[in-house]
PDB file of C-alpha atoms in Angstrom:
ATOM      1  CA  UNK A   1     136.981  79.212  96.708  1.00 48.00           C
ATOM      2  CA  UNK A   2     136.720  81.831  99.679  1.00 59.00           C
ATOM      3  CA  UNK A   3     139.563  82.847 101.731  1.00 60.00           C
ATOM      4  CA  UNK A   4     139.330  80.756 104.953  1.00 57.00           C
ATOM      5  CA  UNK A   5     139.366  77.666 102.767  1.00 61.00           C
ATOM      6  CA  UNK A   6     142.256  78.249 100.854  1.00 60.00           C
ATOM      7  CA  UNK A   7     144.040  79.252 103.996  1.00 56.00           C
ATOM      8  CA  UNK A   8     143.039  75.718 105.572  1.00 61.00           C
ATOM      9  CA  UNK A   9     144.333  73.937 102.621  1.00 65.00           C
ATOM     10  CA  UNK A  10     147.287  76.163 102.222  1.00 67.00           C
ATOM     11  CA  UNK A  11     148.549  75.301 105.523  1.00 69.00           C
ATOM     12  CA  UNK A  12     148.004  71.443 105.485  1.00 76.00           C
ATOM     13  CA  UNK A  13     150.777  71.689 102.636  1.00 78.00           C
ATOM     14  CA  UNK A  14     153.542  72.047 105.297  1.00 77.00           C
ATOM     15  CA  UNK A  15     153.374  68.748 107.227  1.00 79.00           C
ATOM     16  CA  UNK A  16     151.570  67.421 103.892  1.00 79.00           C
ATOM     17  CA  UNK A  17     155.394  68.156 102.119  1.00 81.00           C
ATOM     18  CA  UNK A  18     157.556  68.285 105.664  1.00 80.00           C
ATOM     19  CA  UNK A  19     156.243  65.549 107.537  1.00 79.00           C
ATOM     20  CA  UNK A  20     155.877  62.570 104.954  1.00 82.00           C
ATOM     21  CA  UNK A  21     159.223  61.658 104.103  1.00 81.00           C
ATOM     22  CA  UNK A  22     158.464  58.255 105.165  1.00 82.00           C
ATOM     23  CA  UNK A  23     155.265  56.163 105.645  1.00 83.00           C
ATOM     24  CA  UNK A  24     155.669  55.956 109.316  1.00 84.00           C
ATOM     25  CA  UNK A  25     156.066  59.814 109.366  1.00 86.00           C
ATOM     26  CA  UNK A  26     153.084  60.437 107.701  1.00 86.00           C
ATOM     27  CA  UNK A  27     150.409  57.955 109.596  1.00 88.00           C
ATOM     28  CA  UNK A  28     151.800  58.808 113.200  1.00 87.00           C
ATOM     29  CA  UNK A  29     150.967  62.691 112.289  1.00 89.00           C
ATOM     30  CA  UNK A  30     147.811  61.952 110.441  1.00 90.00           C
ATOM     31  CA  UNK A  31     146.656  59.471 113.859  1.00 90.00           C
ATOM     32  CA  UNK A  32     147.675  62.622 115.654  1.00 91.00           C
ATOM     33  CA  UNK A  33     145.892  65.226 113.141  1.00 91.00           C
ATOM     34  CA  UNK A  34     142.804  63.106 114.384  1.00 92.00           C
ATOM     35  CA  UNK A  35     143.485  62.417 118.015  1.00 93.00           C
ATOM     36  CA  UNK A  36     143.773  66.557 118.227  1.00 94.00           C
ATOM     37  CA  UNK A  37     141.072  67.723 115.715  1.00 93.00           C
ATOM     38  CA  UNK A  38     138.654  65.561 117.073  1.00 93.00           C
ATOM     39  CA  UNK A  39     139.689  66.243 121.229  1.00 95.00           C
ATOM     40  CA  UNK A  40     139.595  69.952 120.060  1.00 95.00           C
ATOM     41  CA  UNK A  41     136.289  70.279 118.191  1.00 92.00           C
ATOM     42  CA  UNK A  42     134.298  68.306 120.833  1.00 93.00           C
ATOM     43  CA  UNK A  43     135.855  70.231 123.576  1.00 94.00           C
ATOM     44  CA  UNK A  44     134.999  73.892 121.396  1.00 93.00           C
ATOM     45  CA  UNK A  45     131.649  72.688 120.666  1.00 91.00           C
ATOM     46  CA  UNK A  46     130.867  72.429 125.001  1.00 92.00           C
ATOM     47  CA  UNK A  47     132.656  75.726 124.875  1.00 92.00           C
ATOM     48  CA  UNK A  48     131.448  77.684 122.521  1.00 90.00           C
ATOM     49  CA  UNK A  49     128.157  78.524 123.676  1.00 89.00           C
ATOM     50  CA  UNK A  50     129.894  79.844 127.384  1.00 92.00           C
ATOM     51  CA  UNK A  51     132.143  82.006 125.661  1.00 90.00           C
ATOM     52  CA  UNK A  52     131.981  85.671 125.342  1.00 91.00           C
ATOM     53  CA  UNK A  53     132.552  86.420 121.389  1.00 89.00           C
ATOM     54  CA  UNK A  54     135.570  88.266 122.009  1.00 91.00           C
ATOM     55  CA  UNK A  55     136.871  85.113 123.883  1.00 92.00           C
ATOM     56  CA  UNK A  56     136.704  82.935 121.172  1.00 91.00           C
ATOM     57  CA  UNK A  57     140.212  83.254 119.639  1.00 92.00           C
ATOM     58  CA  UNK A  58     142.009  83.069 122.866  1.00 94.00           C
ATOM     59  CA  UNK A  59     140.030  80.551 124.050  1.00 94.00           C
ATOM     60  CA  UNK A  60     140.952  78.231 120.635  1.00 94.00           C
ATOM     61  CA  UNK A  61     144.476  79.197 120.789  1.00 95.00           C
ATOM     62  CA  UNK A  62     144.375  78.034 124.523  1.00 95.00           C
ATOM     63  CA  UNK A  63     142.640  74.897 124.579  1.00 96.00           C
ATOM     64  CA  UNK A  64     144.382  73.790 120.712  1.00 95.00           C
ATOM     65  CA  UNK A  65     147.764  74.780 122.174  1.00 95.00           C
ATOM     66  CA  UNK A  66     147.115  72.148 125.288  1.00 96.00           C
ATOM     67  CA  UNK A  67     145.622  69.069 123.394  1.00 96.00           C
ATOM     68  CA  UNK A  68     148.652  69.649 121.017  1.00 94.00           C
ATOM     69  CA  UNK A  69     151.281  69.511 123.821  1.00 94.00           C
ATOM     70  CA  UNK A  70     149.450  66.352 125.596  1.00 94.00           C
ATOM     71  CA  UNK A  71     149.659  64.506 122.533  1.00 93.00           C
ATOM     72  CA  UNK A  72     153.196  65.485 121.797  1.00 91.00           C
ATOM     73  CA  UNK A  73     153.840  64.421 125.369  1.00 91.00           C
ATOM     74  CA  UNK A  74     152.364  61.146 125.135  1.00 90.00           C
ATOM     75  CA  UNK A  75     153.768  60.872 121.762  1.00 86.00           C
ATOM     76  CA  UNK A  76     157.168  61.127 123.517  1.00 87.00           C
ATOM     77  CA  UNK A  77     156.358  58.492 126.251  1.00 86.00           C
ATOM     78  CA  UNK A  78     155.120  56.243 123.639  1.00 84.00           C
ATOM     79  CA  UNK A  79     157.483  56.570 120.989  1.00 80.00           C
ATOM     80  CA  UNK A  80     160.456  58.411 121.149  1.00 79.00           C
ATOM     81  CA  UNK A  81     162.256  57.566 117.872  1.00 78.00           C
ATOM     82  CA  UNK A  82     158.541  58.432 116.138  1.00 78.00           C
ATOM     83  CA  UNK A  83     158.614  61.776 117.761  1.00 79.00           C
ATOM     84  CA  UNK A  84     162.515  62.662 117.139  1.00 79.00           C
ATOM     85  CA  UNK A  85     161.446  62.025 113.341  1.00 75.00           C
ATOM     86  CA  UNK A  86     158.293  63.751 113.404  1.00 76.00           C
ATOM     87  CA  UNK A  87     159.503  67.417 113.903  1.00 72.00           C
ATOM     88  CA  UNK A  88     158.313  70.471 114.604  1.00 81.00           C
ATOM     89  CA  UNK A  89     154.871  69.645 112.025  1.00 84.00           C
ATOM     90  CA  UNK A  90     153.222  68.025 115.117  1.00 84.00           C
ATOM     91  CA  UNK A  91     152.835  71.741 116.778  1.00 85.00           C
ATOM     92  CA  UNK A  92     151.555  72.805 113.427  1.00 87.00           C
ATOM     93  CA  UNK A  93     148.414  70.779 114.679  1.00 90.00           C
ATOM     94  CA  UNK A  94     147.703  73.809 116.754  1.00 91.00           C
ATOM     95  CA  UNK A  95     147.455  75.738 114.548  1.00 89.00           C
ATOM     96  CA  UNK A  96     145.280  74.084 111.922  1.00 88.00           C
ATOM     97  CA  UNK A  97     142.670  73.620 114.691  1.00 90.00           C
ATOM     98  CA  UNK A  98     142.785  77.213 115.501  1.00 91.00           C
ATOM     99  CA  UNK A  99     142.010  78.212 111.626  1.00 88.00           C
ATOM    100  CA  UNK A 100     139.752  75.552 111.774  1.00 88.00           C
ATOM    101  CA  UNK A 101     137.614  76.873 113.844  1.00 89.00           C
ATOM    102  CA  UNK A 102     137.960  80.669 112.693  1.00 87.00           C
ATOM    103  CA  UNK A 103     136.735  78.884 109.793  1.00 84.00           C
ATOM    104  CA  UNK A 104     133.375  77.289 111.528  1.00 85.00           C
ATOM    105  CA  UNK A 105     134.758  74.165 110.399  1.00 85.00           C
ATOM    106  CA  UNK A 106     133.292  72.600 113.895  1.00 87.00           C
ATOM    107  CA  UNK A 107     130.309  73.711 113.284  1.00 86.00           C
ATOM    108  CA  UNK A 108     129.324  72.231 109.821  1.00 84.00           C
ATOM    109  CA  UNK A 109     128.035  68.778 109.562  1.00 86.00           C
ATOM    110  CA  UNK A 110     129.897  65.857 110.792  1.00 85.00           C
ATOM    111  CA  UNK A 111     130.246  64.226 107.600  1.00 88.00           C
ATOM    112  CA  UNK A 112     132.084  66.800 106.227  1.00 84.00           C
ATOM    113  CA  UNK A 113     134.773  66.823 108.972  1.00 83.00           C
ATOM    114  CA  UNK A 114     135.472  63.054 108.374  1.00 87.00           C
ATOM    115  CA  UNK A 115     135.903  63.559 104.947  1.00 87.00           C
ATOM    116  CA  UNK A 116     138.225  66.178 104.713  1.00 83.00           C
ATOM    117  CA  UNK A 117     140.080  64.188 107.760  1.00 85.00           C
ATOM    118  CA  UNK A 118     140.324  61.256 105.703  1.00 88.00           C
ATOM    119  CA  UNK A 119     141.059  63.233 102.660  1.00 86.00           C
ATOM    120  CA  UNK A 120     144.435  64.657 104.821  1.00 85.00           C
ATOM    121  CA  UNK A 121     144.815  61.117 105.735  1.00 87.00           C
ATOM    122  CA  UNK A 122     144.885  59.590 102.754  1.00 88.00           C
ATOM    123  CA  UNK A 123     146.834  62.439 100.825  1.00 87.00           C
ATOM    124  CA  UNK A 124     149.646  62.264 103.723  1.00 87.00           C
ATOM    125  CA  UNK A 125     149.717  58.397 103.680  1.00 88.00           C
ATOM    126  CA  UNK A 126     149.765  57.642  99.841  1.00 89.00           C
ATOM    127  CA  UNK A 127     152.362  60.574  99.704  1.00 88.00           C
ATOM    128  CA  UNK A 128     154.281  59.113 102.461  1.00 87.00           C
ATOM    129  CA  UNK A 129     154.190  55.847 100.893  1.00 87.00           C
ATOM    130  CA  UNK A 130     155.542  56.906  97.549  1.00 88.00           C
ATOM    131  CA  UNK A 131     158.416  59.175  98.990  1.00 86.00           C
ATOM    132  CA  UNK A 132     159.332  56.085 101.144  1.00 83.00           C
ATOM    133  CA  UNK A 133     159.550  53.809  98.251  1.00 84.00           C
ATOM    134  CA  UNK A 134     161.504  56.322  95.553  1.00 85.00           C
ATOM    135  CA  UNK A 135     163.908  57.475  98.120  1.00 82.00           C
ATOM    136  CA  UNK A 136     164.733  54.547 100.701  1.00 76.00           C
ATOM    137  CA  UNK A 137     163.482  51.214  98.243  1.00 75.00           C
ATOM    138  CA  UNK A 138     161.793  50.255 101.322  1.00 74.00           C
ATOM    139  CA  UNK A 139     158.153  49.418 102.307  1.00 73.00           C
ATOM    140  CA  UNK A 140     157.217  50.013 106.427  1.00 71.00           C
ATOM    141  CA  UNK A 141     160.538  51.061 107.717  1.00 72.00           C
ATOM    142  CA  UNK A 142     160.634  51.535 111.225  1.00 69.00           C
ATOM    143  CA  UNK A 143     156.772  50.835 111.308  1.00 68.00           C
ATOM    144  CA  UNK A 144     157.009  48.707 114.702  1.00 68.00           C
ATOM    145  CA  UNK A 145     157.498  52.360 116.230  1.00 67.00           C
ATOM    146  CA  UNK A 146     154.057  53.497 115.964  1.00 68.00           C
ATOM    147  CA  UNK A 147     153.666  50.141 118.072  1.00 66.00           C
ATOM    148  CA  UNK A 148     155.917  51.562 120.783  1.00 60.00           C
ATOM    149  CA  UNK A 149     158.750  48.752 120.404  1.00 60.00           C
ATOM    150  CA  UNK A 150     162.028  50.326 120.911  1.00 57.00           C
ATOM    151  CA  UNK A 151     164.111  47.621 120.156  1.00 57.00           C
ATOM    152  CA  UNK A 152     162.677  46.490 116.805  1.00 56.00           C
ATOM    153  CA  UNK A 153     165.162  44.851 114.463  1.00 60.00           C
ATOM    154  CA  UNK A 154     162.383  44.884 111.797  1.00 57.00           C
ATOM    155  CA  UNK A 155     163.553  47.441 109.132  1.00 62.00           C
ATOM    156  CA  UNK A 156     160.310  47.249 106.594  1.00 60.00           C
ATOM    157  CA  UNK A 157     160.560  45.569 103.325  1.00 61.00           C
ATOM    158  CA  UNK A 158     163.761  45.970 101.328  1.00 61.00           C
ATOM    159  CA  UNK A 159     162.996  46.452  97.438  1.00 62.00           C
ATOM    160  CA  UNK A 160     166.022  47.337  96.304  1.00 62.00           C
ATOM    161  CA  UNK A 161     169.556  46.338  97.659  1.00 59.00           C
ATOM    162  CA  UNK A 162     171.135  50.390  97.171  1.00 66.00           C
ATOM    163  CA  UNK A 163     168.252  52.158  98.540  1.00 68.00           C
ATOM    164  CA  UNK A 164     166.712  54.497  95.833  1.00 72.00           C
ATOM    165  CA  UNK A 165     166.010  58.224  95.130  1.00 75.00           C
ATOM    166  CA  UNK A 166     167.569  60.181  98.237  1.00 77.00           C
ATOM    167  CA  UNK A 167     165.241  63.548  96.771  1.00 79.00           C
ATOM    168  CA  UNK A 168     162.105  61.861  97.385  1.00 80.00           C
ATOM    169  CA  UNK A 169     162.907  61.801 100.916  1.00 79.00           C
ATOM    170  CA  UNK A 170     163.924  65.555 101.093  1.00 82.00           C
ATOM    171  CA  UNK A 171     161.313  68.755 101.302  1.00 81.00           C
ATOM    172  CA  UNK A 172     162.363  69.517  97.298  1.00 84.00           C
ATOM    173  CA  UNK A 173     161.400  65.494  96.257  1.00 84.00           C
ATOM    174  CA  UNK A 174     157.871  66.170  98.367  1.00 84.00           C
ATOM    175  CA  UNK A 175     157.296  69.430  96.272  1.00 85.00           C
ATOM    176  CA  UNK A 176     158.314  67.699  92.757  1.00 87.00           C
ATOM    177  CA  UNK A 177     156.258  64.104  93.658  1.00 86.00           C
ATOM    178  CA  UNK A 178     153.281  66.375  94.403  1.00 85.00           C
ATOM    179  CA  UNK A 179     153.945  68.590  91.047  1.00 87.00           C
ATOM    180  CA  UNK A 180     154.067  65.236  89.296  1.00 88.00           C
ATOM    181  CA  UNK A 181     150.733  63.947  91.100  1.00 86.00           C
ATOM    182  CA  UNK A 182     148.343  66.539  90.797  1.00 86.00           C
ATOM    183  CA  UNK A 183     149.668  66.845  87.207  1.00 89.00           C
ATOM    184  CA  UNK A 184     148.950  63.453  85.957  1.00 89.00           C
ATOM    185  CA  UNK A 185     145.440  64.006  87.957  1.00 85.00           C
ATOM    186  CA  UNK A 186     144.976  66.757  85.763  1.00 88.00           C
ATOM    187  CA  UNK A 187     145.946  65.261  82.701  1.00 88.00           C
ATOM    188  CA  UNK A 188     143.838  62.266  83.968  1.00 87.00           C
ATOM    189  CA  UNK A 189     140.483  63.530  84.306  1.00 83.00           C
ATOM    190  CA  UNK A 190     141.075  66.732  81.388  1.00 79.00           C
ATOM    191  CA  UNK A 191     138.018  66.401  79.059  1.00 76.00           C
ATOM    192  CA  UNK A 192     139.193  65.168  75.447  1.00 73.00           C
ATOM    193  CA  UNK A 193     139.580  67.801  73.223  1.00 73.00           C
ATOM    194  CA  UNK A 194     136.455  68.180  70.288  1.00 69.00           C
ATOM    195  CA  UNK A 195     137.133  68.241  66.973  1.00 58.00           C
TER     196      UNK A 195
END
């Protein structure tokens, strides 16, 4: 594994852990992962050809900086309980675009940047889905924000009448659930031992 890889995968831990506490959390920031990644690497790709060299960083920082803050804007105006619970990760979206593209992620073949999309996707849904169940005992809380209602009085499905595992909801709970997955994935696919 070179460097720039393991530095993109090292830094989709942080919303992967911080922004997943809850199944909402995690598919409004995927949606805007996409919105973002996809706005930025069509926009460098028309770009990247005008540029000097030397202007490419600035240039990235720039334009990844503005999509980020015009979907955190409209994020606002759409939702505003959906962005009060999504954080700080959402600016993090800058950031993976701009090591992204140091990376020539944008560049590769299309198929490979849907599949490691999805593969964020589905990593911070399933994860979001699991913390949500352990920790609240509920199943789509506060999902009719990602609609823009504000006045919802849908709360999800209740599973359990006391609410469950406050942990799984915390930053801790998100590092121990993802301990637990990836060893049980290990264990999983481990070749049997020969005797």
């Amino acid at each position: 594994m070179n460097e720039s890889l393991r530095l993109r995968n090292t830094l989709m831990l942080v919303p992967l852990i911080g922004a997943t506490g809850s199944l909402v959390n995690a598919l409004g920031l995927w949606l805007m992962f996409m919105v973002v990644t996809s706005a930025f690497g069509l926009c460098m790709n028309a770009l990247r050809s005008r540029l000097l060299p030397a202007t490419h960083l600035p240039a990235s920082v720039l334009l990844a900086a503005t999509l980020t803050s015009c979907a955190e804007l409209g994020a606002q105006a759409w939702s505003l309980q959906w962005h009060q619970h999504a954080g700080i990760y959402a600016g993090l979206i800058a950031l993976q675009c701009v090591v992204l593209e140091r990376s020539d992620f944008f560049q590769g073949p299309w198929r490979e940047r849907w599949s490691l999309r999805g593969l964020i996707g589905a990593l911070m849904v399933s994860l979001g889905l699991l913390r949500e169940l352990i920790g609240y005992g509920t199943l789509g809380n506060h999902l009719p924000w990602l609609a823009g209602a504000t006045h919802a009085d849908w709360q999800g499905w209740l599973l359990t009448a006391d609410g469950g595992l406050r942990l799984a909801t915390l930053a801790p709970g998100g590092f121990i659930l993802l301990g637990l997955l990836i060893a049980a994935w290990q264990a999983w696919h481990r070749p049997p031992p020969s005797h």
